Amino acid sequence: MHNRKRVIWAIYHKEGTKKRVKLDKFSISVQNARMSHAQQAQISSDVCFVRAYAKINLTLDVLGRRADGYHELATIMQTVDLHDTICLTATGDQRVQMICSIPELSSDDNLAARAVYMVRQRLACSQGVRIELYKRIPMAAGLGGGSSDAAAVLFALQQWWQLHLSPAELLSMAASMGSDVPFFLTGGLALCEGRGERVTPLARYWPASMRWLLLLKPPISLSTAAVFRNLPAGDYTEGTNSRMVSNALNARKDPQLEYLQNSLEREVLERYPEVAQAREDLLRAGAQFVRLCGSGPTLFAPFAELTGALQVQQRVHTLGYEVYLSRAIHPNTGSVCFF
Ligand code: C5P
């Protein structure tokens, strides 16, 4: 099994044809395009590890409600080094097995499993895969954990199976799994618009005042859908915050703190006292600035220096909070590792 290159078992091969056919790009049908992918798909090793990073939102402008029930957004997201670890193993059967360190996430509904099913369907292939997912990113916390797992699996399969899915194909598969998933395909720092699926990378600039990030998860889980559903139109913005912060970062300048706003924060603080209390506790412990991550309930507090961040971490930890010391990160292809 080890270090042996093997072609993914595909319908194309089952039908007894092994010849590689060069297809005329103007005449191929969708089905033929699938076959073409499957023919090219190869597993270069049996095991693939990939990291799935969490994110924070520097800004989150909700511009309005759309006809499809989603909200039009402008949000600036940055990946941070708090991550889940995913191990993908090629198996001899045709099953997709999902095993998660949190037992209730060990099902086919897990976005990581759905990503594998989606790629298999796209390629018309039935390669067996065991997915082991070690969760570190808190769930339903506003940190994008599930979306990041899905994107990491897509990204890993593209490399591990040596697929030739175009960026547009990957993006559309990602968007069909969730609004945040496209962002996690590239990660780093980006402005995300539309539902969140229109991703524009920003200059790789990060303020020195935000070198260290404390992520504090209050002891509740929130449903993103419920937070959006309950948002009053009075909290909509015109997107000024995200525009101003994007412009500043692209000019490699520190954005003004007044523009680091999250349209969902006022409602979440008002509706969920646990989050308001946690914010108070972070400020009282010495944090200068606290914002909500996505739809919450996780809060982030930036620090210029490690000692300041550690002091506050220690104080809120003593109060019993789940708190992570993190930093901004730009993932690269090195986050995928084969054996
Ligand atoms: O896209 P995703 O499945 O992650 O979104 C979860 C829920 O959050 C959606 O069902 C929707 O209620 C809400 N949402 C929204 N507008 C967005 C993104 C999410 O209303 N742009």
Tab-separated table of C-alpha atoms and ligand atoms in Angstrom:
chain	number	residue	atom	x	y	z
A	1	MET	CA	0.000	0.000	0.000
A	2	HIS	CA	2.778	2.445	0.906
A	3	ASN	CA	4.238	4.912	-1.573
A	4	ARG	CA	2.425	3.229	-4.414
A	5	LYS	CA	0.854	5.473	-7.020
A	6	ARG	CA	-2.620	4.294	-7.763
A	7	VAL	CA	-5.333	5.546	-10.032
A	8	ILE	CA	-8.638	6.281	-8.357
A	9	TRP	CA	-11.171	3.612	-9.164
A	10	ALA	CA	-13.713	5.312	-11.383
A	11	ILE	CA	-16.811	4.403	-13.404
A	12	TYR	CA	-14.752	5.073	-16.483
A	13	HIS	CA	-12.394	2.240	-15.576
A	14	LYS	CA	-15.190	-0.070	-14.513
A	15	GLU	CA	-16.473	0.086	-18.048
A	16	GLY	CA	-13.249	-1.485	-19.193
A	17	THR	CA	-11.678	1.440	-20.995
A	18	LYS	CA	-8.215	2.277	-19.819
A	19	LYS	CA	-7.002	4.383	-22.720
A	20	ARG	CA	-6.384	8.057	-21.981
A	21	VAL	CA	-8.405	10.067	-24.432
A	22	LYS	CA	-7.576	13.644	-25.208
A	23	LEU	CA	-10.910	15.421	-25.380
A	24	ASP	CA	-11.594	18.356	-27.637
A	25	LYS	CA	-12.337	21.085	-25.097
A	26	PHE	CA	-15.173	22.471	-27.200
A	27	SER	CA	-16.977	19.184	-27.711
A	28	ILE	CA	-16.832	17.504	-24.325
A	29	SER	CA	-20.080	16.934	-22.545
A	30	VAL	CA	-20.346	17.415	-18.786
A	31	GLN	CA	-20.141	13.652	-18.369
A	32	ASN	CA	-16.997	13.469	-20.478
A	33	ALA	CA	-15.483	16.271	-18.479
A	34	ARG	CA	-16.103	14.211	-15.354
A	35	MET	CA	-14.388	11.226	-16.909
A	36	SER	CA	-11.478	13.364	-17.894
A	37	HIS	CA	-11.038	14.437	-14.275
A	38	ALA	CA	-11.359	10.877	-13.015
A	39	GLN	CA	-8.776	9.618	-15.497
A	40	GLN	CA	-6.335	12.191	-14.277
A	41	ALA	CA	-7.053	11.699	-10.594
A	42	GLN	CA	-4.205	9.861	-8.895
A	43	ILE	CA	-3.427	9.215	-5.277
A	44	SER	CA	0.257	9.685	-4.694
A	45	SER	CA	0.172	8.240	-1.160
A	46	ASP	CA	-2.284	6.619	1.233
A	47	VAL	CA	-2.471	9.240	3.955
A	48	CYS	CA	-2.914	13.003	3.814
A	49	PHE	CA	-2.946	15.433	6.730
A	50	VAL	CA	-4.294	18.944	6.461
A	51	ARG	CA	-4.862	21.779	8.912
A	52	ALA	CA	-8.078	23.792	8.962
A	53	TYR	CA	-7.603	27.246	10.477
A	54	ALA	CA	-10.144	29.386	12.321
A	55	LYS	CA	-10.871	33.020	11.360
A	56	ILE	CA	-11.764	36.326	12.925
A	57	ASN	CA	-13.722	39.160	11.321
A	58	LEU	CA	-11.997	42.543	11.439
A	59	THR	CA	-15.206	44.042	10.077
A	60	LEU	CA	-18.633	42.631	9.321
A	61	ASP	CA	-21.049	44.952	7.520
A	62	VAL	CA	-24.528	43.582	6.906
A	63	LEU	CA	-25.806	45.623	3.968
A	64	GLY	CA	-29.343	44.218	3.800
A	65	ARG	CA	-31.529	41.172	3.387
A	66	ARG	CA	-31.647	39.469	-0.001
A	67	ALA	CA	-34.553	37.856	-1.823
A	68	ASP	CA	-33.016	34.387	-1.233
A	69	GLY	CA	-33.158	34.889	2.555
A	70	TYR	CA	-29.396	35.424	2.932
A	71	HIS	CA	-27.892	38.771	3.839
A	72	GLU	CA	-25.654	40.842	1.615
A	73	LEU	CA	-22.315	41.238	3.407
A	74	ALA	CA	-19.011	43.041	3.259
A	75	THR	CA	-16.641	41.455	5.766
A	76	ILE	CA	-12.885	41.357	6.236
A	77	MET	CA	-11.684	38.003	7.480
A	78	GLN	CA	-8.271	36.821	8.620
A	79	THR	CA	-7.250	33.239	9.357
A	80	VAL	CA	-5.653	32.598	12.762
A	81	ASP	CA	-3.427	29.743	13.880
A	82	LEU	CA	-6.035	27.984	16.034
A	83	HIS	CA	-6.715	24.936	13.866
A	84	ASP	CA	-8.418	21.568	13.483
A	85	THR	CA	-6.344	18.669	12.164
A	86	ILE	CA	-7.737	16.371	9.489
A	87	CYS	CA	-6.268	13.032	8.459
A	88	LEU	CA	-7.555	11.500	5.205
A	89	THR	CA	-6.757	7.827	4.533
A	90	ALA	CA	-7.433	6.007	1.264
A	91	THR	CA	-9.284	2.759	1.990
A	92	GLY	CA	-9.891	-0.325	-0.099
A	93	ASP	CA	-13.665	-0.134	0.138
A	94	GLN	CA	-15.977	2.489	-1.309
A	95	ARG	CA	-17.120	4.044	1.976
A	96	VAL	CA	-16.675	7.534	3.330
A	97	GLN	CA	-16.084	7.073	7.071
A	98	MET	CA	-16.269	10.133	9.294
A	99	ILE	CA	-14.580	9.901	12.690
A	100	CYS	CA	-14.446	13.052	14.804
A	101	SER	CA	-12.954	13.773	18.227
A	102	ILE	CA	-16.429	15.145	19.056
A	103	PRO	CA	-18.637	12.057	18.665
A	104	GLU	CA	-21.802	13.947	17.632
A	105	LEU	CA	-19.904	15.294	14.621
A	106	SER	CA	-19.028	11.780	13.386
A	107	SER	CA	-21.703	11.668	10.700
A	108	ASP	CA	-22.166	12.167	6.975
A	109	ASP	CA	-23.648	15.607	7.747
A	110	ASN	CA	-20.214	16.814	8.774
A	111	LEU	CA	-19.047	19.336	6.156
A	112	ALA	CA	-15.709	17.495	5.872
A	113	ALA	CA	-17.565	14.331	4.785
A	114	ARG	CA	-19.808	16.331	2.488
A	115	ALA	CA	-16.726	17.752	0.785
A	116	VAL	CA	-15.441	14.222	0.043
A	117	TYR	CA	-18.853	13.106	-1.276
A	118	MET	CA	-19.027	16.194	-3.462
A	119	VAL	CA	-15.608	15.609	-5.042
A	120	ARG	CA	-16.371	11.920	-5.588
A	121	GLN	CA	-19.631	12.815	-7.289
A	122	ARG	CA	-17.949	15.472	-9.424
A	123	LEU	CA	-15.372	12.910	-10.569
A	124	ALA	CA	-17.831	10.022	-10.780
A	125	CYS	CA	-15.457	8.015	-8.605
A	126	SER	CA	-16.015	5.878	-5.539
A	127	GLN	CA	-12.622	5.825	-3.842
A	128	GLY	CA	-13.034	4.931	-0.159
A	129	VAL	CA	-11.838	7.566	2.336
A	130	ARG	CA	-11.553	7.553	6.118
A	131	ILE	CA	-11.727	11.079	7.543
A	132	GLU	CA	-10.349	11.592	11.043
A	133	LEU	CA	-11.064	15.062	12.374
A	134	TYR	CA	-9.448	16.377	15.538
A	135	LYS	CA	-11.471	19.451	16.579
A	136	ARG	CA	-9.765	22.283	18.404
A	137	ILE	CA	-11.830	25.142	16.999
A	138	PRO	CA	-14.927	25.546	19.189
A	139	MET	CA	-18.184	24.694	17.406
A	140	ALA	CA	-20.990	27.160	16.640
A	141	ALA	CA	-18.645	29.843	17.905
A	142	GLY	CA	-18.315	32.312	14.992
A	143	LEU	CA	-14.799	31.085	14.162
A	144	GLY	CA	-15.741	29.270	10.940
A	145	GLY	CA	-14.565	25.839	12.120
A	146	GLY	CA	-16.965	23.678	10.071
A	147	SER	CA	-16.502	25.814	6.950
A	148	SER	CA	-12.742	25.661	7.327
A	149	ASP	CA	-12.829	21.844	7.652
A	150	ALA	CA	-14.812	21.639	4.390
A	151	ALA	CA	-12.425	23.931	2.526
A	152	ALA	CA	-9.385	22.091	3.895
A	153	VAL	CA	-10.734	18.772	2.588
A	154	LEU	CA	-11.398	20.255	-0.877
A	155	PHE	CA	-7.942	21.810	-0.911
A	156	ALA	CA	-6.283	18.603	0.281
A	157	LEU	CA	-8.100	16.365	-2.221
A	158	GLN	CA	-7.097	18.695	-5.059
A	159	GLN	CA	-3.450	18.032	-4.196
A	160	TRP	CA	-3.618	14.496	-2.826
A	161	TRP	CA	-5.615	13.132	-5.763
A	162	GLN	CA	-3.792	15.463	-8.160
A	163	LEU	CA	-7.078	16.806	-9.463
A	164	HIS	CA	-7.415	19.352	-12.188
A	165	LEU	CA	-10.400	21.203	-10.819
A	166	SER	CA	-10.202	24.847	-11.873
A	167	PRO	CA	-10.284	27.561	-9.204
A	168	ALA	CA	-13.811	28.430	-10.406
A	169	GLU	CA	-14.983	24.804	-9.984
A	170	LEU	CA	-13.483	24.582	-6.500
A	171	LEU	CA	-15.039	27.906	-5.587
A	172	SER	CA	-18.494	26.874	-6.713
A	173	MET	CA	-18.249	23.572	-4.811
A	174	ALA	CA	-17.081	25.507	-1.742
A	175	ALA	CA	-19.892	28.084	-2.005
A	176	SER	CA	-22.502	25.321	-2.211
A	177	MET	CA	-21.371	24.091	1.232
A	178	GLY	CA	-21.566	27.451	3.036
A	179	SER	CA	-21.009	31.184	2.688
A	180	ASP	CA	-17.607	31.155	4.461
A	181	VAL	CA	-16.168	28.073	2.737
A	182	PRO	CA	-14.743	29.937	-0.337
A	183	PHE	CA	-12.736	32.246	1.952
A	184	PHE	CA	-11.053	29.274	3.617
A	185	LEU	CA	-9.844	27.898	0.258
A	186	THR	CA	-7.220	30.640	0.286
A	187	GLY	CA	-7.388	31.992	3.843
A	188	GLY	CA	-5.090	34.834	4.872
A	189	LEU	CA	-6.621	38.314	4.827
A	190	ALA	CA	-9.512	38.987	2.463
A	191	LEU	CA	-12.574	41.108	1.828
A	192	CYS	CA	-15.589	38.820	1.352
A	193	GLU	CA	-18.734	40.135	-0.299
A	194	GLY	CA	-22.095	38.888	-1.525
A	195	ARG	CA	-23.169	36.059	0.782
A	196	GLY	CA	-19.484	35.937	1.700
A	197	GLU	CA	-18.464	33.882	-1.327
A	198	ARG	CA	-16.929	36.732	-3.382
A	199	VAL	CA	-13.399	36.744	-1.987
A	200	THR	CA	-10.853	39.486	-2.725
A	201	PRO	CA	-7.457	38.954	-1.060
A	202	LEU	CA	-6.025	42.057	0.596
A	203	ALA	CA	-2.387	43.124	0.933
A	204	ARG	CA	-0.496	40.924	3.363
A	205	TYR	CA	-0.354	43.589	6.037
A	206	TRP	CA	-1.241	43.098	9.662
A	207	PRO	CA	-1.131	45.870	12.308
A	208	ALA	CA	1.611	45.496	14.918
A	209	SER	CA	-1.008	46.387	17.553
A	210	MET	CA	-2.759	43.073	16.687
A	211	ARG	CA	0.258	40.761	16.755
A	212	TRP	CA	-1.343	38.611	19.443
A	213	LEU	CA	-5.012	37.709	19.531
A	214	LEU	CA	-6.960	36.397	22.483
A	215	LEU	CA	-10.026	34.415	21.461
A	216	LEU	CA	-12.517	33.978	24.276
A	217	LYS	CA	-15.441	31.603	23.821
A	218	PRO	CA	-18.317	32.433	26.216
A	219	PRO	CA	-20.087	29.349	27.561
A	220	ILE	CA	-22.918	29.285	24.982
A	221	SER	CA	-23.278	28.231	21.338
A	222	LEU	CA	-25.126	30.443	18.868
A	223	SER	CA	-26.928	29.594	15.649
A	224	THR	CA	-25.713	31.855	12.814
A	225	ALA	CA	-29.129	31.571	11.171
A	226	ALA	CA	-30.892	32.785	14.370
A	227	VAL	CA	-28.516	35.740	14.782
A	228	PHE	CA	-29.108	36.852	11.172
A	229	ARG	CA	-32.855	36.217	11.420
A	230	ASN	CA	-33.199	38.454	14.470
A	231	LEU	CA	-31.066	41.305	13.143
A	232	PRO	CA	-33.109	44.518	12.871
A	233	ALA	CA	-32.707	46.613	9.704
A	234	GLY	CA	-31.451	49.428	11.940
A	235	ASP	CA	-28.173	47.524	12.293
A	236	TYR	CA	-27.547	47.402	8.540
A	237	THR	CA	-24.706	49.581	7.258
A	238	GLU	CA	-23.597	50.857	3.875
A	239	GLY	CA	-20.339	48.937	4.009
A	240	THR	CA	-18.217	51.938	4.962
A	241	ASN	CA	-16.330	50.053	7.684
A	242	SER	CA	-15.157	47.289	5.355
A	243	ARG	CA	-14.279	49.793	2.611
A	244	MET	CA	-12.226	51.988	4.948
A	245	VAL	CA	-10.392	49.042	6.521
A	246	SER	CA	-9.700	47.408	3.113
A	247	ASN	CA	-8.308	50.685	1.785
A	248	ALA	CA	-6.089	51.147	4.838
A	249	LEU	CA	-4.733	47.586	4.752
A	250	ASN	CA	-4.118	47.706	0.997
A	251	ALA	CA	-2.148	50.910	1.578
A	252	ARG	CA	-0.230	48.975	4.279
A	253	LYS	CA	-1.547	51.313	6.972
A	254	ASP	CA	-3.181	50.516	10.309
A	255	PRO	CA	-6.970	50.897	10.059
A	256	GLN	CA	-8.654	53.243	12.527
A	257	LEU	CA	-10.215	51.252	15.373
A	258	GLU	CA	-13.551	53.043	14.899
A	259	TYR	CA	-13.990	51.163	11.591
A	260	LEU	CA	-13.465	47.721	13.127
A	261	GLN	CA	-17.197	47.137	13.555
A	262	ASN	CA	-19.409	44.060	13.427
A	263	SER	CA	-23.080	44.701	12.521
A	264	LEU	CA	-24.144	41.609	14.498
A	265	GLU	CA	-22.438	42.618	17.744
A	266	ARG	CA	-25.022	45.015	19.196
A	267	GLU	CA	-27.806	42.438	18.852
A	268	VAL	CA	-25.695	39.533	20.177
A	269	LEU	CA	-24.573	41.547	23.246
A	270	GLU	CA	-28.154	42.595	23.958
A	271	ARG	CA	-29.763	39.190	23.420
A	272	TYR	CA	-27.133	36.978	25.067
A	273	PRO	CA	-26.011	38.217	28.526
A	274	GLU	CA	-23.238	35.578	28.630
A	275	VAL	CA	-21.534	37.365	25.735
A	276	ALA	CA	-21.990	40.830	27.247
A	277	GLN	CA	-20.573	39.536	30.550
A	278	ALA	CA	-17.587	37.962	28.802
A	279	ARG	CA	-16.892	41.241	27.005
A	280	GLU	CA	-17.011	43.105	30.319
A	281	ASP	CA	-14.682	40.551	31.903
A	282	LEU	CA	-12.167	40.842	29.058
A	283	LEU	CA	-12.129	44.650	29.318
A	284	ARG	CA	-11.843	44.514	33.109
A	285	ALA	CA	-8.961	42.048	32.783
A	286	GLY	CA	-7.050	44.645	30.764
A	287	ALA	CA	-8.037	44.220	27.095
A	288	GLN	CA	-8.202	47.606	25.344
A	289	PHE	CA	-10.426	46.526	22.487
A	290	VAL	CA	-12.896	43.646	22.100
A	291	ARG	CA	-14.957	42.599	19.084
A	292	LEU	CA	-17.291	39.736	18.167
A	293	CYS	CA	-16.053	37.050	15.738
A	294	GLY	CA	-18.647	36.560	12.979
A	295	SER	CA	-22.044	35.776	14.502
A	296	GLY	CA	-20.422	34.942	17.841
A	297	PRO	CA	-20.330	34.137	20.620
A	298	THR	CA	-16.478	34.163	20.469
A	299	LEU	CA	-14.855	37.525	21.181
A	300	PHE	CA	-11.387	38.582	20.081
A	301	ALA	CA	-9.050	41.042	21.761
A	302	PRO	CA	-5.837	42.180	20.021
A	303	PHE	CA	-2.512	42.872	21.781
A	304	ALA	CA	0.774	44.337	20.594
A	305	GLU	CA	2.858	42.294	23.037
A	306	LEU	CA	2.844	38.752	24.307
A	307	THR	CA	3.179	39.727	27.969
A	308	GLY	CA	0.015	41.855	27.866
A	309	ALA	CA	-1.921	39.088	26.107
A	310	LEU	CA	-0.714	36.453	28.595
A	311	GLN	CA	-1.696	38.577	31.589
A	312	VAL	CA	-5.242	39.020	30.313
A	313	GLN	CA	-5.438	35.363	29.290
A	314	GLN	CA	-4.429	34.303	32.787
A	315	ARG	CA	-7.033	36.576	34.403
A	316	VAL	CA	-9.966	35.427	32.259
A	317	HIS	CA	-8.812	31.819	32.503
A	318	THR	CA	-9.046	32.142	36.296
A	319	LEU	CA	-12.658	33.286	35.819
A	320	GLY	CA	-13.288	29.946	34.092
A	321	TYR	CA	-13.377	31.061	30.462
A	322	GLU	CA	-12.291	28.985	27.471
A	323	VAL	CA	-9.591	31.216	25.971
A	324	TYR	CA	-7.003	30.750	23.209
A	325	LEU	CA	-3.882	32.763	22.468
A	326	SER	CA	-3.534	32.991	18.729
A	327	ARG	CA	-2.075	35.041	15.881
A	328	ALA	CA	-2.917	35.912	12.299
A	329	ILE	CA	-1.659	33.335	9.813
A	330	HIS	CA	-1.402	32.967	6.040
A	331	PRO	CA	-1.799	29.249	5.334
A	332	ASN	CA	0.250	27.812	2.503
A	333	THR	CA	0.405	24.538	0.618
A	334	GLY	CA	2.709	23.245	3.363
A	335	SER	CA	-0.360	22.781	5.539
A	336	VAL	CA	-1.055	19.618	3.476
A	337	CYS	CA	1.253	16.711	4.253
A	338	PHE	CA	1.364	13.238	2.648
A	339	PHE	CA	2.633	9.886	3.922
B	1	C5P	O1	-23.983	29.891	4.462
B	1	C5P	P1	-24.140	29.269	5.792
B	1	C5P	O2	-24.837	27.928	5.720
B	1	C5P	O3	-22.884	29.198	6.569
B	1	C5P	O4	-25.096	30.223	6.613
B	1	C5P	C1	-25.763	29.837	7.774
B	1	C5P	C2	-26.973	30.715	7.946
B	1	C5P	O5	-26.580	32.060	8.226
B	1	C5P	C3	-27.819	30.803	6.701
B	1	C5P	O6	-28.776	29.785	6.688
B	1	C5P	C4	-28.480	32.152	6.850
B	1	C5P	O7	-29.585	32.063	7.707
B	1	C5P	C5	-27.428	32.981	7.567
B	1	C5P	N1	-26.632	33.791	6.628
B	1	C5P	C6	-27.201	34.930	6.086
B	1	C5P	N2	-26.466	35.675	5.213
B	1	C5P	C7	-25.198	35.344	4.902
B	1	C5P	C8	-24.612	34.191	5.456
B	1	C5P	C9	-25.363	33.441	6.332
B	1	C5P	O8	-28.354	35.262	6.364
B	1	C5P	N3	-24.513	36.104	4.052
